[in-house]
Coordinates of C-alpha atoms in Angstrom, one line a residue:
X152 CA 0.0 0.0 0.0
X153 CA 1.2 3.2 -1.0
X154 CA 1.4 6.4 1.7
X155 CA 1.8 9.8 1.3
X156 CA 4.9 11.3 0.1
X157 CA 7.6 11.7 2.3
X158 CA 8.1 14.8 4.4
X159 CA 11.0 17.1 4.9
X160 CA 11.6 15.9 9.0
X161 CA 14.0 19.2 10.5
X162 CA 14.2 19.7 13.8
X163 CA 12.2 22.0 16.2
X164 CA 13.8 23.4 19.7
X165 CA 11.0 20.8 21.8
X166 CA 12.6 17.8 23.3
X167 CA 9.6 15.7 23.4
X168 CA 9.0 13.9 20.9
X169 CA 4.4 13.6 21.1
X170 CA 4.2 10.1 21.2
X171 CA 0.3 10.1 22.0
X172 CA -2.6 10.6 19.5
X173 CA -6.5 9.8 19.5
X174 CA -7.3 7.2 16.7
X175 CA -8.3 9.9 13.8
X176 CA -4.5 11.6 14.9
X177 CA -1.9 8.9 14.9
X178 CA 0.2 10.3 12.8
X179 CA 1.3 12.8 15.8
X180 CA 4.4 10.5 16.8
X181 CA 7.0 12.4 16.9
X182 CA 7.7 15.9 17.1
X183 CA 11.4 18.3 16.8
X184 CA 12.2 15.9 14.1
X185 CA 13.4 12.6 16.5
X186 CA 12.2 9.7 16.0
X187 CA 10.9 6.9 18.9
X188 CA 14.2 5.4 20.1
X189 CA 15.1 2.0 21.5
X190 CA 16.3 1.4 24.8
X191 CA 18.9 -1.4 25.9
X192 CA 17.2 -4.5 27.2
X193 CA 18.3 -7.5 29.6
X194 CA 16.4 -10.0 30.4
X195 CA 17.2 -12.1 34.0
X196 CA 17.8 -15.1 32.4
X197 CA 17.0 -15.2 28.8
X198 CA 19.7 -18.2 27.2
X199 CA 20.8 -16.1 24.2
X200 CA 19.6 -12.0 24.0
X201 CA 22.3 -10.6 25.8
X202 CA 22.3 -6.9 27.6
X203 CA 25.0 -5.3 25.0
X204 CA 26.3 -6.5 21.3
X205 CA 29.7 -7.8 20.0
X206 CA 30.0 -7.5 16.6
X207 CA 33.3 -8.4 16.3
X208 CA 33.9 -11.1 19.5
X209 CA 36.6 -9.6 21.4
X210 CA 34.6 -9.3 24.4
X211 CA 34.5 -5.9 24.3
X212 CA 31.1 -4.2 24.5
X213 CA 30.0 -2.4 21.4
X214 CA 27.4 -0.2 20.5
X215 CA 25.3 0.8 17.2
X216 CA 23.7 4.4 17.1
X217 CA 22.0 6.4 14.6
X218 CA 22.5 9.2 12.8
X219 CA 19.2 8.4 10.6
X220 CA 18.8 11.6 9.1
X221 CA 22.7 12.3 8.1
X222 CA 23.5 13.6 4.3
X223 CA 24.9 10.8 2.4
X224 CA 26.6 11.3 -1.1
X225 CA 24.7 14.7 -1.3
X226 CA 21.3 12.4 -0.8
X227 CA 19.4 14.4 2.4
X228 CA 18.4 12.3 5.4
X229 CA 19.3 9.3 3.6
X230 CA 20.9 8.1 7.0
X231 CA 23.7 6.3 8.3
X232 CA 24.7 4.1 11.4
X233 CA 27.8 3.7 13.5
X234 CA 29.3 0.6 14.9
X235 CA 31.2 2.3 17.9
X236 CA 33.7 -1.3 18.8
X237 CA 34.9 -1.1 22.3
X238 CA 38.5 -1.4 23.2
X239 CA 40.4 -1.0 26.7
X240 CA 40.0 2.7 26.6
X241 CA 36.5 2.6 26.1
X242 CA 34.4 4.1 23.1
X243 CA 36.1 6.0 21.2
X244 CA 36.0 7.7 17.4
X245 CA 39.1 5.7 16.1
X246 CA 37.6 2.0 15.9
X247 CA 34.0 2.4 14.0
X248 CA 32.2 1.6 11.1
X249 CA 30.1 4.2 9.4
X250 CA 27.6 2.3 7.2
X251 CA 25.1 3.8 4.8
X252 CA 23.3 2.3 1.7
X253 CA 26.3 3.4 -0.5
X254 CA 28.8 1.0 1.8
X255 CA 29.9 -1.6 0.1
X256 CA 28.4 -5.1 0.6
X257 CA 25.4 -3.1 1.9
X258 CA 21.8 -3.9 0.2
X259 CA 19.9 -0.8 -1.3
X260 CA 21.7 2.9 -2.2
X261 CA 21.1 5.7 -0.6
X262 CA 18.5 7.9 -1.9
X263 CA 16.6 11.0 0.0
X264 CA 14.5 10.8 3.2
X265 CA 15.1 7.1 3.3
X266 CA 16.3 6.6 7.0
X267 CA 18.4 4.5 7.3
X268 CA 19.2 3.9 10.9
X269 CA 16.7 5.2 13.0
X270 CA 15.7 1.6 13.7
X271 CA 17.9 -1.6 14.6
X272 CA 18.2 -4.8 16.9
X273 CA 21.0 -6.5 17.1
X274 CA 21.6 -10.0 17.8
X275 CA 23.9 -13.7 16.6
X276 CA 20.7 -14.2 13.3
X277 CA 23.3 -16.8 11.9
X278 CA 24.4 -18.3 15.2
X279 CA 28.4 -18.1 14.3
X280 CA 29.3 -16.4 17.3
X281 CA 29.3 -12.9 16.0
X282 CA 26.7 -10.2 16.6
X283 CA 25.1 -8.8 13.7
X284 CA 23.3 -5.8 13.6
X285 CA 19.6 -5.6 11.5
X286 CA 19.0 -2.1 10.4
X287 CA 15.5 -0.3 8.6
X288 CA 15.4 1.8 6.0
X289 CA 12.1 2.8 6.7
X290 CA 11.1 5.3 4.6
X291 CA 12.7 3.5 1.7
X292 CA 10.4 3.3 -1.2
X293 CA 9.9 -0.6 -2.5
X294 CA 8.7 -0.5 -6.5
X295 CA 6.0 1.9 -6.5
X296 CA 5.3 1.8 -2.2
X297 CA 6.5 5.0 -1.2
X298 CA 7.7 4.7 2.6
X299 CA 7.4 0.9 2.2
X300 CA 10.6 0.2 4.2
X301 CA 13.3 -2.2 4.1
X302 CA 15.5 -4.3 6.6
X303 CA 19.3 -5.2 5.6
X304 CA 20.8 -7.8 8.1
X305 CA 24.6 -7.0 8.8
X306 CA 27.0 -9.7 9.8
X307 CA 29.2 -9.8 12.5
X308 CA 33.0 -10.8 11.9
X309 CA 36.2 -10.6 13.4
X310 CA 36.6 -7.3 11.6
X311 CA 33.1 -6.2 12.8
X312 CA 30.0 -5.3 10.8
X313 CA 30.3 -6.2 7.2
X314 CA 28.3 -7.1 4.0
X315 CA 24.5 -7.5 4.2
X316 CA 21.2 -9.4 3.2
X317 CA 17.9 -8.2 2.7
X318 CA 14.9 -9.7 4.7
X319 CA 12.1 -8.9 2.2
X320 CA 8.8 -7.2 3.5
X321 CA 6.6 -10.6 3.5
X322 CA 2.9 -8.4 2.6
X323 CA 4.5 -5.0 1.0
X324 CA 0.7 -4.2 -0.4
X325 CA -0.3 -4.7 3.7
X326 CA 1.4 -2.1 5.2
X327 CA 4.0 0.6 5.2
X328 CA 7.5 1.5 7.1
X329 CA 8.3 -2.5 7.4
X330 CA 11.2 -2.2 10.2
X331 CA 10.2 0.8 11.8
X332 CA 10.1 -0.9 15.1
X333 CA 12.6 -4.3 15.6
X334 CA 13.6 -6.3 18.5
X335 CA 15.9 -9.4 18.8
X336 CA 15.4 -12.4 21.2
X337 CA 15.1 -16.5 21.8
X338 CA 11.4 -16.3 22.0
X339 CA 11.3 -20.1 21.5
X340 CA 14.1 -21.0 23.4
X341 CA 16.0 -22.9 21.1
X342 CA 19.1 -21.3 21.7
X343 CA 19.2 -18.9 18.6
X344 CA 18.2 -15.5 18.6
X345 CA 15.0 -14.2 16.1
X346 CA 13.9 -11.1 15.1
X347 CA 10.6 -9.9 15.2
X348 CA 10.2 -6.8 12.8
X349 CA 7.0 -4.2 12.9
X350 CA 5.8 -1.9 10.6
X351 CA 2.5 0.6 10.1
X352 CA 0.1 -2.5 11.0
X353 CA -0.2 -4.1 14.6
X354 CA 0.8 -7.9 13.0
X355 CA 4.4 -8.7 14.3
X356 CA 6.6 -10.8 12.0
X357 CA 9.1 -12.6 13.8
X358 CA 12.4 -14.7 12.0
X359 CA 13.6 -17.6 13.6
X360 CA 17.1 -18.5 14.6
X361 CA 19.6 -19.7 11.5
X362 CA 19.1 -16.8 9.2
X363 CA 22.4 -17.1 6.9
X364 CA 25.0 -14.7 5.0
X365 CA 23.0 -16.4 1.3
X366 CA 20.0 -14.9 2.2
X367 CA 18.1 -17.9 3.1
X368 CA 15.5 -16.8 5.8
X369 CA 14.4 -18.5 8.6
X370 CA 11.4 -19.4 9.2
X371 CA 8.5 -16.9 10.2
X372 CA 5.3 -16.2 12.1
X373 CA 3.1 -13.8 12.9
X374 CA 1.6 -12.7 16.0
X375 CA -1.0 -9.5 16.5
X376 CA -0.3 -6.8 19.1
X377 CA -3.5 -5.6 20.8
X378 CA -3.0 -2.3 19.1
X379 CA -4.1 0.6 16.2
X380 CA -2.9 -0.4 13.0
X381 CA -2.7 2.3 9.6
X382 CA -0.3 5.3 8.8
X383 CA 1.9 6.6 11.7
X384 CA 0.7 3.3 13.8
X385 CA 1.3 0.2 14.0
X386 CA 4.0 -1.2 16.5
X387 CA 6.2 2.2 17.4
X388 CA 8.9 0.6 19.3
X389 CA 9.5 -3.4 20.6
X390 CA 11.8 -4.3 23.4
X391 CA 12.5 -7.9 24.4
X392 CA 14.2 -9.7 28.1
X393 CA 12.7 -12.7 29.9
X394 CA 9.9 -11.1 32.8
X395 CA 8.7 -14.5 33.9
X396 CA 12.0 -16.5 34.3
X397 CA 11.1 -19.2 31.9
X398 CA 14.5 -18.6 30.0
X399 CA 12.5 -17.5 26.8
X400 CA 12.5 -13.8 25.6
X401 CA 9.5 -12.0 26.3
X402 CA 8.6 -9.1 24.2
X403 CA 6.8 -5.7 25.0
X404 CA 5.3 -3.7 21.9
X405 CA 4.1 -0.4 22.1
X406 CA 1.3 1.7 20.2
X407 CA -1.8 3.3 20.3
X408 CA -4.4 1.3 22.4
X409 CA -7.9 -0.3 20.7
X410 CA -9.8 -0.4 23.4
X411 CA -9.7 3.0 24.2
X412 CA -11.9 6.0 21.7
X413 CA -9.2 8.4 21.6
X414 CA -6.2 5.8 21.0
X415 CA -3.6 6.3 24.1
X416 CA -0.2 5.0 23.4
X417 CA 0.3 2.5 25.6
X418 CA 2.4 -1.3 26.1
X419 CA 1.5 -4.8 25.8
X420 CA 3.4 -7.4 27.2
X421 CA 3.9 -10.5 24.9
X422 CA 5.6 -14.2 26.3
X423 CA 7.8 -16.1 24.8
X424 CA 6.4 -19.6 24.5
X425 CA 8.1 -23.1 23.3
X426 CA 6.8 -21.8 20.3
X427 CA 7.7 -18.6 20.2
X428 CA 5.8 -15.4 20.9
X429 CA 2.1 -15.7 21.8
X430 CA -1.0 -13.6 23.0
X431 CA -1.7 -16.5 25.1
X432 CA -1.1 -14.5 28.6
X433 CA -0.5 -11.3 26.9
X434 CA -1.2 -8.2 29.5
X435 CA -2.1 -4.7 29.6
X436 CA 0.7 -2.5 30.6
X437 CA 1.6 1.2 32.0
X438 CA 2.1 3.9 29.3
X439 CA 5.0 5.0 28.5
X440 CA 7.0 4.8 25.2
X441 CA 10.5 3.3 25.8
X442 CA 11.1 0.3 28.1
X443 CA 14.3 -1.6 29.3
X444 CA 14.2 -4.7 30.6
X445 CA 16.9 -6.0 33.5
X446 CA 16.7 -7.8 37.0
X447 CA 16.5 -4.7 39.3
X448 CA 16.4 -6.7 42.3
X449 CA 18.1 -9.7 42.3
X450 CA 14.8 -12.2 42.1
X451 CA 15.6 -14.2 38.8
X452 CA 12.7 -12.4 36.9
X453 CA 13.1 -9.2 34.4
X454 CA 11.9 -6.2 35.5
X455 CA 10.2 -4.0 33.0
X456 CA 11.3 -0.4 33.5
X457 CA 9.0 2.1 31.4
X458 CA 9.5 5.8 30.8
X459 CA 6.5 8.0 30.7
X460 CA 7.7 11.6 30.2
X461 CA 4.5 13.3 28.8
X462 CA 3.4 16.4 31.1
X463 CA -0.5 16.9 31.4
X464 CA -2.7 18.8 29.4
X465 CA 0.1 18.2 26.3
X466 CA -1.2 20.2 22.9
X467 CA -0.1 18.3 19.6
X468 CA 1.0 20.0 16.5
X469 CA -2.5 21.1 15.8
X470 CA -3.2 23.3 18.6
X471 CA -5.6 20.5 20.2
X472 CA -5.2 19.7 23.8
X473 CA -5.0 16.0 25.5
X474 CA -5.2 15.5 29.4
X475 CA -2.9 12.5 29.9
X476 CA -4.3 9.7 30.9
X477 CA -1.6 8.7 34.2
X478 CA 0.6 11.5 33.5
X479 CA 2.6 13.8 35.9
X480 CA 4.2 17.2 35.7
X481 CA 8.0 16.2 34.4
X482 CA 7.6 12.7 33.9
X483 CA 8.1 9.4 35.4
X484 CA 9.3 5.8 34.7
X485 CA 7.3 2.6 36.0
X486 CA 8.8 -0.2 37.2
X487 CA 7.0 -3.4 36.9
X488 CA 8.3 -6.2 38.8
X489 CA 8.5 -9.6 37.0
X490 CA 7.7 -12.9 38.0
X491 CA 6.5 -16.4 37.2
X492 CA 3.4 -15.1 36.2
X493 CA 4.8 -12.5 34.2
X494 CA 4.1 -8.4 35.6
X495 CA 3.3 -8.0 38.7
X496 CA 3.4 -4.9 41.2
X497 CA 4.3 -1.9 39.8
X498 CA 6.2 1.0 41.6
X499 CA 6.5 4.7 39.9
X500 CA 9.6 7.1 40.6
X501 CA 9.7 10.9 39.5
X502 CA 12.6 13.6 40.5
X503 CA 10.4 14.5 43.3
X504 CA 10.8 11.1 44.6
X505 CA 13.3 10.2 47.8
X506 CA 16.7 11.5 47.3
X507 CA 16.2 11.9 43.0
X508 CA 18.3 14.3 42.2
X509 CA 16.2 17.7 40.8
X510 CA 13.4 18.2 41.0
X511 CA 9.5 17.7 38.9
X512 CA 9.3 20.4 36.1
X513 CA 7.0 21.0 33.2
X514 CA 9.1 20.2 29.9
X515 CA 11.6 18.1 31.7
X516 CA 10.7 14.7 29.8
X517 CA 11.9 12.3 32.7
X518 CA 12.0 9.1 31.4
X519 CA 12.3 9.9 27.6
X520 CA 14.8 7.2 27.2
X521 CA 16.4 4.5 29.6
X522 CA 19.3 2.2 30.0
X523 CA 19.6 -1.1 31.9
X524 CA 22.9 -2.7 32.9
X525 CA 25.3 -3.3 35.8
X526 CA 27.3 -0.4 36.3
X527 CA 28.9 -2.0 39.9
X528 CA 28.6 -5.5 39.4
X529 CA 26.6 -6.5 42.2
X530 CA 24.4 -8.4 39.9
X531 CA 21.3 -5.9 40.4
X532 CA 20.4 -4.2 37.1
X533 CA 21.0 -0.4 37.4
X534 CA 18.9 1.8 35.4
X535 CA 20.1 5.6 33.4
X536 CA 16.8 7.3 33.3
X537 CA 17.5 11.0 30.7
X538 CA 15.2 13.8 30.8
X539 CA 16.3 15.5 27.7
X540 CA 14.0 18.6 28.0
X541 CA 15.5 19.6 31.3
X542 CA 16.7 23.3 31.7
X543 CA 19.7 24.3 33.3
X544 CA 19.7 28.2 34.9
X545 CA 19.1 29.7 31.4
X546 CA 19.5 26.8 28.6
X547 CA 16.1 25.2 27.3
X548 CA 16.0 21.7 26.7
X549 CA 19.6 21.3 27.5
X550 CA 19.4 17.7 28.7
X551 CA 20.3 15.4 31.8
X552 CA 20.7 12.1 33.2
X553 CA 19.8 10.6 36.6
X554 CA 21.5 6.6 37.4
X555 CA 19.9 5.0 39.9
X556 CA 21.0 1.6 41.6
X557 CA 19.8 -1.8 41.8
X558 CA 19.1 -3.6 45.1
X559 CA 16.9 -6.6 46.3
X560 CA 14.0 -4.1 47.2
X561 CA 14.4 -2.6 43.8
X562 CA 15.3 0.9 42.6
X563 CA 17.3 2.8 45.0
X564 CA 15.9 6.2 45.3
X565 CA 17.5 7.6 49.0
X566 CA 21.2 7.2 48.2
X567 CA 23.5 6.5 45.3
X568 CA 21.8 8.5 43.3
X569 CA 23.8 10.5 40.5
X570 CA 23.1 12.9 38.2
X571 CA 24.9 14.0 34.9
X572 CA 24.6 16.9 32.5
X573 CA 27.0 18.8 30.4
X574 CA 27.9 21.1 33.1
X575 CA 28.9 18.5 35.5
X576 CA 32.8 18.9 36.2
X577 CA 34.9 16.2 34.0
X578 CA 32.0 15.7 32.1
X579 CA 32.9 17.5 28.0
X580 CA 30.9 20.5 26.9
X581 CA 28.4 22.6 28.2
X582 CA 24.6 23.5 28.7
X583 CA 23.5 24.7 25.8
X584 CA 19.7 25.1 24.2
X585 CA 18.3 22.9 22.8
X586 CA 21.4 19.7 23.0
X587 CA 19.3 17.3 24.1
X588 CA 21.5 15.8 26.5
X589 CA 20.0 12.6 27.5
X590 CA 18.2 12.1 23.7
X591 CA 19.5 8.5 24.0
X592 CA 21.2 6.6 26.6
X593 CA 23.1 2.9 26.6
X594 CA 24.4 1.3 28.9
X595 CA 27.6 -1.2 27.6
X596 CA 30.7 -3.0 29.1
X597 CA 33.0 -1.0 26.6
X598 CA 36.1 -1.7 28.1
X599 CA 35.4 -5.6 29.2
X600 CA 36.1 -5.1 32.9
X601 CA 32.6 -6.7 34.0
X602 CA 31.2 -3.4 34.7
X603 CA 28.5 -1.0 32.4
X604 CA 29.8 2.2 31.1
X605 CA 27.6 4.8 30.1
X606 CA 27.0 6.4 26.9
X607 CA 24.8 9.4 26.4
X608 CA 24.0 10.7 23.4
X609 CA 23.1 14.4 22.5
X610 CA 21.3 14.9 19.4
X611 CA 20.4 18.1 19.5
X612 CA 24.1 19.4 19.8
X613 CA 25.8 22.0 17.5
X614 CA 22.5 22.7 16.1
X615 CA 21.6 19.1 15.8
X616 CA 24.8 17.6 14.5
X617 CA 24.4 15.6 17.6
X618 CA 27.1 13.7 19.8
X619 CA 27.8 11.3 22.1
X620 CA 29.3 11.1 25.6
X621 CA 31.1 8.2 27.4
X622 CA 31.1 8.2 30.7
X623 CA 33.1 4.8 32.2
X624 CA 32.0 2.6 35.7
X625 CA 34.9 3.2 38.0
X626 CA 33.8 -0.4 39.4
X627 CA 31.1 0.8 42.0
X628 CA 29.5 4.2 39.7
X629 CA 29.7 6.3 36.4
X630 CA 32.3 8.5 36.9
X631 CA 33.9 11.0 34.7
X632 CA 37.6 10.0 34.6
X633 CA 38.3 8.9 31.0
X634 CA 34.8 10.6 29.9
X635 CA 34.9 12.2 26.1
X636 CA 32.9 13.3 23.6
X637 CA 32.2 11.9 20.6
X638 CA 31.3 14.7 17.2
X639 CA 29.3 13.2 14.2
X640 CA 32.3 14.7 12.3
X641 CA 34.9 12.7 14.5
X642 CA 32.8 9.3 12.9
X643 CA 32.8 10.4 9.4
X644 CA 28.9 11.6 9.9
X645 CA 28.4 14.2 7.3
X646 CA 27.0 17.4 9.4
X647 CA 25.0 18.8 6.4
X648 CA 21.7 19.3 7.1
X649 CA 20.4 17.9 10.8
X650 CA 22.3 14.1 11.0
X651 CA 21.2 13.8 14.4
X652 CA 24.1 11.6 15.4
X653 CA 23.3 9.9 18.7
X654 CA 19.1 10.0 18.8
X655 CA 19.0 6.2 18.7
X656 CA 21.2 3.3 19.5
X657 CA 20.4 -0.6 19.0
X658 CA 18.4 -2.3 21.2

């Protein structure tokens, strides 16, 4: 099915991007040009899906981000993404691979407005040992489809990312933007990780384990999200991590609720069965737009950690005002507490709660993105929580991030806390309007010494160029000795037009 042409997508000084709608306004998903993100998720026990990639198995941790609407070969927003390989200093700009349409052993060419980037999983598809990285083009127009979309898988080697193969939209004339939501798991438990791949409808497509380099596909089902399908719908974002302990990936999907007239966004929590992913014991969830997935406290069952940084009373592009269903002033995240049954109790932390550092302010966007991993290695999973849209003394939307602690009663919000922003000493650069510090966080064991570093991304810097910063675990918190920054021109981004460098990373 054809869409409308594509749209010029430049950014706008708001941080947030409006990820609700009523069902006759879906097409309201994102505002100041960023796209919905992917957070990092672990699941307790999940016997393949791991918390961070490896593309090129040297233990180090490694990390993909986007710069999905980067210049490529004079093509605007055509995008591009960076494998950032981690070393014993860390990230850094020297050992990458910038990969667009145009690199070689890549399937597709870049053309205009494609985006290539803004969504990708990673995961072992082939089962050789290697990560490999699948990345959308979903914008990319298929024959006569405009926006149809495309996914290229990229293989893993002891070199890193390299070469591709296409996994072919199964029902181009049923939807649009195939890949524009994509999250990697063993759903079945067989010991190989799948893929399961949205687009504008709510019907999930998920690959099985033993993909391979000659294109020949595992094998694939389908299963239905309780949610709005049609253009700017359909699965937004997918994150995956084992909630029930069962040692089969679980999957949460969010998008715009049926059951409700005007259409919330909202989550849906999806086991993993023996035979993969099923609505058998699908549940309801809190809303929110990203989620991580990690063992806050120690019990053997993933946590799902869900940020939900909508203010009240938020107005959409059109002027028209929505009172929030569950919302609060600044934001919040939910934390659902898994178990055998799957979610179970849910506890809800703003800045105004315990020891948080800040405090709740209109605009802040607490909870726009999150990152699960274990920065001390006590085996609780810790959790980066950014409010991108936070203002510091006189810079708008200047951007910062809050780490709070694992422990066995969960979240730790009286002591421990930190908080980061470009202002804090040893940390590079400075508050400026409109960065966006905090637009994406991950979480990744960069330098292999068993502990999570951070990485914050800032997509919104040097008039969205965007950037990244690393921040390394000194063993017991983030520090900033060793931190750096990380340009889009220091990874060969182009910075004509808004790249955006650092607005997503793989999940």
């Amino acid at each position: 099915m054809s869409s409308t042409a594509k749209h010029k997508r430049t950014p706008a000084p708001s941080p947030t991007r409006l990820r609700i709608a009523t069902a006759t306004a879906v097409a309201a998903t994102l505002t100041g040009g960023l796209l919905a993100a992917s957070a990092g998720s672990a699941g307790a026990a999940d016997s393949v899906h791991h918390q961070q990639p490896d593309f090129n198995g040297d233990g180090y941790g490694d990390l993909a981000v986007s710069a999905g609407s980067a210049t490529v070969a004079g093509y605007k927003e055509a995008g591009q993404i960076v494998a950032l390989y981690g070393s014993a200093s860390g990230i850094t700009s020297a050992k990458r691979s910038t990969i667009s349409q145009n690199t070689a052993g890549v399937p597709g060419s870049a053309e205009a407005y494609d985006h290539f980037g803004w969504s990708s999983a990673y995961g072992d598809f082939n089962h050789d040992g290697y990560d490999d990285l699948a990345v959308a083009a979903s914008y990319e127009k298929v024959g006569t489809d405009v926006d149809g979309g495309t996914v290229a898988l990229l293989w893993g080697s002891p070199s890193g990312l390299s070469g591709g193969t296409t996994i072919p939209d199964p029902a181009v004339s049923g939807h649009d933007r195939w890949g524009q939501a994509m999250a990697a798991g063993d759903f079945n438990g067989d010991g190989k990780d799948d893929l399961a791949i949205g687009s504008s409808a709510a019907t999930l497509y998920v690959y099985k384990g033993s993909t391979t380099k000659s294109a020949s596909l595992g094998g694939h089902y389908t299963v239905k999200a309780n949610i709005i399908s049609g253009s700017g719908a359909g699965p937004l974002s997918l994150f995956a991590g084992d909630v029930n302990g069962d040692r089969r990936t679980d999957l949460v999907a969010n998008g715009y609720e049926t059951t409700s007239a005007d259409g919330w966004n909202t989550n849906y929590y999806l086991p993993g069965s023996a035979s993969g992913l099923t609505t058998s014991g699908a549940k309801k969830l809190k809303r929110g737009v990203i989620t991580g997935i990690g063992d806050v406290n120690g019990d053997g069952f993933g946590d799902i950690v869900t940020g939900q940084d909508w203010d009240p009373n938020l107005k959409d592009a059109d002027g028209n005002v929505y009172t929030v269903p569950e919302s609060v002033t600044g934001g919040q995240i939910h934390v659902t507490y898994g178990s055998a049954s799957g979610p179970a109790a849910v506890t809800n932390i703003t800045q105004n709660s315990g020891n948080v550092p800040g405090s709740s302010e209109r605009g802040d966007a607490f909870g726009s993105e999150l990152a699960l991993g274990d920065i001390n290695g006590d085996s609780f999973a810790d959790v980066v929580v950014s409010a991108p849209g936070e203002k510091l003394g006189s810079a708008v939307h200047t951007g910062a991030v809050t780490v709070l602690y694992g422990s066995a009663n969960g979240l730790n919000t009286t002591s421990g806390t930190q908080f980061f922003a470009q202002s804090t000493a040893g940390v590079p650069g400075s508050d400026e309007k409109n960065d966006l510090f905090g637009g994406e966080v991950k979480l990744t064991d960069a330098n292999k010494d068993g502990k999570a570093d951070l990485v914050v991304g800032a997509p919104g810097e040097n008039d969205y160029n965007g950037a990244l910063t690393y921040l390394p675990s000194n063993g017991t918190k983030i520090t900033t000795t060793g931190a750096r920054s990380l340009s889009a021109s220091s990874v060969a981004v182009s910075t004509a037009g808004y790249p955006q460098f650092g607005a997503n990373a793989a999940n």
